[in-house]
Amino acid sequence: EAQVTQNPRYLITVTGKKLTVTCSQNMNHEYMSWYRQDPGLGLRQIYYSMNVEVTDKGDVPEGYKVSRKEKRNFPLILESPSPNQTSLYFCASSLTSPSTDTQYFGPGTRLTVL
Amino acid sequence: QQQVKQSPQSLIVQKGGISIINCAYENTAFDYFPWYQQFPGKGPALLIAIRPDVSEKKEGRFTISFNKSAKQFSLHIMDSQPGDSATYFCAATRGFKTIFGAGTRLFVKA
């Protein structure tokens, strides 16, 4: 089944403890992206990747890191999480770009930073 | 910052009625305008999308109306059903970046 998977689905952590949220897609998509969803704000783009080893900032990149060493994986790294990063996170992918191809979203990761 | 403004925040419609959600954008460089549907506990899923050179697109009960000069676009759900109850997001895309509206929670009463 073609899909975007994320792990973990739920995570509770404490301020300053480094964490990684994994994202993987099995559709051979070149483009991948991370979003955060907050009430009243919709989804906001954190980082995106046009292909392996090529990444760029979205609208809210502060406090996040990403890497794209393999085509199928695009992990999101929070090196020193803070309570304002408590949010629902979505990974997405599309064949080449979101303005030419359907963007497929993962099931989400709910992160709480205490 | 580029913005996409979406209204209303929430909407209650009777079964069989028409649901209308509106969005407005600022940046004329956007070249793709998708609508996403999200059910509780799930990720958004593409519902229907339009490009700015088209004024209307219809897929089943879902229609996008696009007004390029006014920089506005809207989603119409005809014959709304309880199964349409979900959160709807409009979005605007340019290249590799996507800006989302704040979302509309639709509830269709049986």
mmCIF file of C-alpha atoms in Angstrom:
data_model
loop_
_atom_site.group_PDB
_atom_site.id
_atom_site.type_symbol
_atom_site.label_atom_id
_atom_site.label_comp_id
_atom_site.label_asym_id
_atom_site.label_seq_id
_atom_site.Cartn_x
_atom_site.Cartn_y
_atom_site.Cartn_z
ATOM 1 C CA GLU A 1 0.000 0.000 0.000
ATOM 2 C CA ALA A 2 1.313 3.430 -0.991
ATOM 3 C CA GLN A 3 1.715 5.457 2.150
ATOM 4 C CA VAL A 4 3.604 7.921 4.311
ATOM 5 C CA THR A 5 4.445 6.580 7.749
ATOM 6 C CA GLN A 6 5.521 8.479 10.834
ATOM 7 C CA ASN A 7 6.916 7.313 14.148
ATOM 8 C CA PRO A 8 6.175 7.710 16.919
ATOM 9 C CA ARG A 9 2.505 8.657 16.713
ATOM 10 C CA TYR A 10 2.509 10.108 20.209
ATOM 11 C CA LEU A 11 5.410 11.481 22.209
ATOM 12 C CA ILE A 12 5.672 13.217 25.556
ATOM 13 C CA THR A 13 9.068 14.606 26.443
ATOM 14 C CA VAL A 14 10.740 17.248 28.585
ATOM 15 C CA THR A 15 12.353 20.513 27.655
ATOM 16 C CA GLY A 16 15.834 20.136 26.199
ATOM 17 C CA LYS A 17 15.785 16.388 25.546
ATOM 18 C CA LYS A 18 16.725 15.776 21.911
ATOM 19 C CA LEU A 19 14.220 13.817 19.856
ATOM 20 C CA THR A 20 13.715 12.602 16.317
ATOM 21 C CA VAL A 21 10.445 11.977 14.508
ATOM 22 C CA THR A 22 10.871 9.647 11.574
ATOM 23 C CA CYS A 23 9.041 9.846 8.252
ATOM 24 C CA SER A 24 9.162 7.323 5.461
ATOM 25 C CA GLN A 25 7.374 7.022 2.120
ATOM 26 C CA ASN A 26 7.203 4.028 -0.227
ATOM 27 C CA MET A 27 6.096 5.869 -3.372
ATOM 28 C CA ASN A 28 9.561 6.846 -4.694
ATOM 29 C CA HIS A 29 8.645 10.498 -4.265
ATOM 30 C CA GLU A 30 11.320 13.146 -4.708
ATOM 31 C CA TYR A 31 9.604 15.819 -2.595
ATOM 32 C CA MET A 32 9.017 15.565 1.139
ATOM 33 C CA SER A 33 7.950 18.147 3.679
ATOM 34 C CA TRP A 34 7.218 18.659 7.370
ATOM 35 C CA TYR A 35 4.309 20.703 8.737
ATOM 36 C CA ARG A 36 3.032 21.536 12.174
ATOM 37 C CA GLN A 37 -0.668 21.954 12.879
ATOM 38 C CA ASP A 38 -1.878 24.226 15.648
ATOM 39 C CA PRO A 39 -5.473 25.254 16.460
ATOM 40 C CA GLY A 40 -6.490 28.391 14.626
ATOM 41 C CA LEU A 41 -3.282 28.448 12.580
ATOM 42 C CA GLY A 42 -3.813 25.620 10.137
ATOM 43 C CA LEU A 43 -0.701 23.841 8.921
ATOM 44 C CA ARG A 44 2.592 25.662 8.699
ATOM 45 C CA GLN A 45 5.537 24.403 6.704
ATOM 46 C CA ILE A 46 8.714 23.717 8.691
ATOM 47 C CA TYR A 47 11.169 22.318 6.141
ATOM 48 C CA TYR A 48 10.990 20.650 2.774
ATOM 49 C CA SER A 49 13.250 18.581 0.579
ATOM 50 C CA MET A 50 13.237 18.566 -3.203
ATOM 51 C CA ASN A 51 15.470 15.480 -3.406
ATOM 52 C CA VAL A 52 18.214 13.604 -1.608
ATOM 53 C CA GLU A 53 20.633 15.982 0.127
ATOM 54 C CA VAL A 54 18.563 19.037 -0.915
ATOM 55 C CA THR A 55 16.538 20.748 1.808
ATOM 56 C CA ASP A 56 15.213 24.242 2.435
ATOM 57 C CA LYS A 57 13.386 26.203 5.103
ATOM 58 C CA GLY A 58 9.667 26.644 5.226
ATOM 59 C CA ASP A 59 7.869 29.348 7.168
ATOM 60 C CA VAL A 60 8.648 28.150 10.711
ATOM 61 C CA PRO A 61 12.070 26.412 10.713
ATOM 62 C CA GLU A 62 13.406 27.770 14.023
ATOM 63 C CA GLY A 63 14.227 25.006 16.504
ATOM 64 C CA TYR A 64 14.073 22.205 13.930
ATOM 65 C CA LYS A 65 16.570 20.325 11.791
ATOM 66 C CA VAL A 66 16.081 17.879 8.958
ATOM 67 C CA SER A 67 18.202 15.610 6.820
ATOM 68 C CA ARG A 68 17.549 13.707 3.593
ATOM 69 C CA LYS A 69 20.188 11.033 3.181
ATOM 70 C CA GLU A 70 17.880 8.563 1.473
ATOM 71 C CA LYS A 71 15.010 9.219 -0.891
ATOM 72 C CA ARG A 72 12.417 7.436 1.239
ATOM 73 C CA ASN A 73 13.271 8.961 4.639
ATOM 74 C CA PHE A 74 13.009 12.513 5.958
ATOM 75 C CA PRO A 75 13.474 12.692 9.744
ATOM 76 C CA LEU A 76 12.605 15.780 11.779
ATOM 77 C CA ILE A 77 15.025 16.555 14.596
ATOM 78 C CA LEU A 78 14.362 18.724 17.626
ATOM 79 C CA GLU A 79 17.744 19.144 19.302
ATOM 80 C CA SER A 80 16.476 21.082 22.319
ATOM 81 C CA PRO A 81 12.671 20.943 22.394
ATOM 82 C CA SER A 82 10.733 23.697 24.123
ATOM 83 C CA PRO A 83 7.070 23.840 25.216
ATOM 84 C CA ASN A 84 6.167 26.056 22.233
ATOM 85 C CA GLN A 85 6.994 23.102 19.978
ATOM 86 C CA THR A 86 4.093 21.168 21.455
ATOM 87 C CA SER A 87 2.040 20.498 18.346
ATOM 88 C CA LEU A 88 0.696 17.982 15.853
ATOM 89 C CA TYR A 89 3.290 17.235 13.194
ATOM 90 C CA PHE A 90 2.670 15.934 9.692
ATOM 91 C CA CYS A 91 5.066 14.629 7.108
ATOM 92 C CA ALA A 92 4.028 14.765 3.456
ATOM 93 C CA SER A 93 5.408 13.718 0.104
ATOM 94 C CA SER A 94 4.694 14.242 -3.582
ATOM 95 C CA LEU A 95 6.219 12.934 -6.771
ATOM 96 C CA THR A 96 8.144 16.072 -7.750
ATOM 97 C CA SER A 97 6.557 19.155 -6.181
ATOM 98 C CA PRO A 98 3.300 20.065 -4.409
ATOM 99 C CA SER A 99 2.311 22.456 -7.198
ATOM 100 C CA THR A 100 2.378 19.735 -9.850
ATOM 101 C CA ASP A 101 1.528 16.532 -7.990
ATOM 102 C CA THR A 102 -0.755 15.391 -5.193
ATOM 103 C CA GLN A 103 0.727 15.831 -1.733
ATOM 104 C CA TYR A 104 0.201 12.767 0.493
ATOM 105 C CA PHE A 105 0.217 13.213 4.246
ATOM 106 C CA GLY A 106 1.218 10.842 7.010
ATOM 107 C CA PRO A 107 -1.038 10.078 10.007
ATOM 108 C CA GLY A 108 0.598 12.672 12.247
ATOM 109 C CA THR A 109 2.736 12.738 15.400
ATOM 110 C CA ARG A 110 1.345 14.422 18.476
ATOM 111 C CA LEU A 111 4.220 15.907 20.467
ATOM 112 C CA THR A 112 3.968 17.303 23.963
ATOM 113 C CA VAL A 113 6.978 19.092 25.473
ATOM 114 C CA LEU A 114 6.743 19.604 29.223
ATOM 115 C CA GLN B 1 4.442 36.825 5.526
ATOM 116 C CA GLN B 2 2.356 35.321 2.776
ATOM 117 C CA GLN B 3 -1.117 34.525 4.041
ATOM 118 C CA VAL B 4 -4.195 32.620 3.076
ATOM 119 C CA LYS B 5 -7.288 33.741 4.981
ATOM 120 C CA GLN B 6 -10.066 31.209 5.403
ATOM 121 C CA SER B 7 -13.631 31.649 6.626
ATOM 122 C CA PRO B 8 -15.757 30.671 8.421
ATOM 123 C CA GLN B 9 -13.952 28.964 11.302
ATOM 124 C CA SER B 10 -16.873 26.607 11.761
ATOM 125 C CA LEU B 11 -19.993 25.762 9.822
ATOM 126 C CA ILE B 12 -23.151 23.805 10.590
ATOM 127 C CA VAL B 13 -25.253 22.689 7.631
ATOM 128 C CA GLN B 14 -28.350 20.550 7.350
ATOM 129 C CA LYS B 15 -28.122 17.303 5.444
ATOM 130 C CA GLY B 16 -28.767 17.999 1.781
ATOM 131 C CA GLY B 17 -27.744 21.641 2.055
ATOM 132 C CA ILE B 18 -24.857 23.494 0.453
ATOM 133 C CA SER B 19 -21.659 24.100 2.417
ATOM 134 C CA ILE B 20 -19.561 27.064 1.322
ATOM 135 C CA ILE B 21 -16.045 27.838 2.546
ATOM 136 C CA ASN B 22 -14.140 30.883 1.384
ATOM 137 C CA CYS B 23 -10.455 31.704 1.078
ATOM 138 C CA ALA B 24 -8.486 34.778 0.052
ATOM 139 C CA TYR B 25 -4.812 35.039 -0.794
ATOM 140 C CA GLU B 26 -2.343 37.845 -1.222
ATOM 141 C CA ASN B 27 0.500 36.629 -3.404
ATOM 142 C CA THR B 28 -0.349 36.512 -7.099
ATOM 143 C CA ALA B 29 2.613 34.172 -7.693
ATOM 144 C CA PHE B 30 0.729 31.185 -6.273
ATOM 145 C CA ASP B 31 0.089 28.685 -9.056
ATOM 146 C CA TYR B 32 -1.927 25.884 -7.483
ATOM 147 C CA PHE B 33 -4.839 26.016 -5.062
ATOM 148 C CA PRO B 34 -5.743 22.694 -3.375
ATOM 149 C CA TRP B 35 -8.410 21.924 -0.809
ATOM 150 C CA TYR B 36 -7.750 19.285 1.825
ATOM 151 C CA GLN B 37 -10.185 17.295 3.971
ATOM 152 C CA GLN B 38 -9.102 16.082 7.391
ATOM 153 C CA PHE B 39 -10.942 13.658 9.650
ATOM 154 C CA PRO B 40 -10.126 13.434 13.373
ATOM 155 C CA GLY B 41 -6.931 11.488 14.004
ATOM 156 C CA LYS B 42 -5.947 11.467 10.332
ATOM 157 C CA GLY B 43 -3.689 13.456 8.084
ATOM 158 C CA PRO B 44 -5.122 15.892 5.517
ATOM 159 C CA ALA B 45 -6.089 14.359 2.188
ATOM 160 C CA LEU B 46 -6.378 16.165 -1.124
ATOM 161 C CA LEU B 47 -10.028 16.743 -2.019
ATOM 162 C CA ILE B 48 -9.938 18.907 -5.139
ATOM 163 C CA ALA B 49 -7.568 21.488 -6.618
ATOM 164 C CA ILE B 50 -7.534 24.244 -9.218
ATOM 165 C CA ARG B 51 -5.029 26.311 -11.163
ATOM 166 C CA PRO B 52 -5.445 30.100 -11.539
ATOM 167 C CA ASP B 53 -6.185 29.962 -15.269
ATOM 168 C CA VAL B 54 -9.477 28.133 -14.569
ATOM 169 C CA SER B 55 -12.538 29.795 -12.991
ATOM 170 C CA GLU B 56 -14.339 26.662 -11.838
ATOM 171 C CA LYS B 57 -13.662 22.987 -11.290
ATOM 172 C CA LYS B 58 -16.221 20.374 -10.343
ATOM 173 C CA GLU B 59 -15.668 16.843 -9.057
ATOM 174 C CA GLY B 60 -18.855 15.105 -7.999
ATOM 175 C CA ARG B 61 -20.493 17.125 -5.224
ATOM 176 C CA PHE B 62 -17.416 19.329 -4.756
ATOM 177 C CA THR B 63 -16.817 22.526 -6.737
ATOM 178 C CA ILE B 64 -14.068 25.128 -6.538
ATOM 179 C CA SER B 65 -14.893 28.626 -7.745
ATOM 180 C CA PHE B 66 -11.852 30.787 -8.455
ATOM 181 C CA ASN B 67 -11.818 34.573 -8.872
ATOM 182 C CA LYS B 68 -8.331 35.597 -9.951
ATOM 183 C CA SER B 69 -8.968 39.344 -10.006
ATOM 184 C CA ALA B 70 -10.362 39.308 -6.469
ATOM 185 C CA LYS B 71 -7.704 36.811 -5.281
ATOM 186 C CA GLN B 72 -10.415 34.643 -3.782
ATOM 187 C CA PHE B 73 -11.503 31.045 -4.127
ATOM 188 C CA SER B 74 -14.189 28.966 -2.501
ATOM 189 C CA LEU B 75 -15.251 25.371 -1.971
ATOM 190 C CA HIS B 76 -18.884 24.424 -2.474
ATOM 191 C CA ILE B 77 -20.157 21.083 -1.201
ATOM 192 C CA MET B 78 -23.505 20.284 -2.752
ATOM 193 C CA ASP B 79 -26.003 17.915 -1.095
ATOM 194 C CA SER B 80 -23.902 17.892 2.074
ATOM 195 C CA GLN B 81 -23.904 14.579 3.959
ATOM 196 C CA PRO B 82 -23.060 13.684 7.582
ATOM 197 C CA GLY B 83 -20.003 11.860 6.230
ATOM 198 C CA ASP B 84 -18.694 15.225 4.984
ATOM 199 C CA SER B 85 -18.289 16.365 8.599
ATOM 200 C CA ALA B 86 -14.578 17.118 8.835
ATOM 201 C CA THR B 87 -12.095 19.977 8.877
ATOM 202 C CA TYR B 88 -11.386 21.577 5.511
ATOM 203 C CA PHE B 89 -8.231 23.489 4.643
ATOM 204 C CA CYS B 90 -7.638 25.662 1.631
ATOM 205 C CA ALA B 91 -4.063 26.130 0.519
ATOM 206 C CA ALA B 92 -1.968 28.012 -1.993
ATOM 207 C CA THR B 93 1.203 26.630 -3.482
ATOM 208 C CA ARG B 94 4.108 28.134 -5.356
ATOM 209 C CA GLY B 95 6.941 25.834 -6.349
ATOM 210 C CA PHE B 96 7.921 23.834 -3.291
ATOM 211 C CA LYS B 97 6.131 25.920 -0.660
ATOM 212 C CA THR B 98 2.540 25.614 0.521
ATOM 213 C CA ILE B 99 0.595 28.068 2.665
ATOM 214 C CA PHE B 100 -2.533 26.772 4.400
ATOM 215 C CA GLY B 101 -5.616 28.538 5.622
ATOM 216 C CA ALA B 102 -6.586 28.188 9.278
ATOM 217 C CA GLY B 103 -9.226 25.567 8.579
ATOM 218 C CA THR B 104 -13.025 25.258 8.735
ATOM 219 C CA ARG B 105 -14.765 22.684 10.910
ATOM 220 C CA LEU B 106 -17.864 21.499 9.070
ATOM 221 C CA PHE B 107 -20.667 19.663 10.817
ATOM 222 C CA VAL B 108 -23.512 18.291 8.730
ATOM 223 C CA LYS B 109 -26.640 17.615 10.773
ATOM 224 C CA ALA B 110 -28.601 14.512 9.867
#
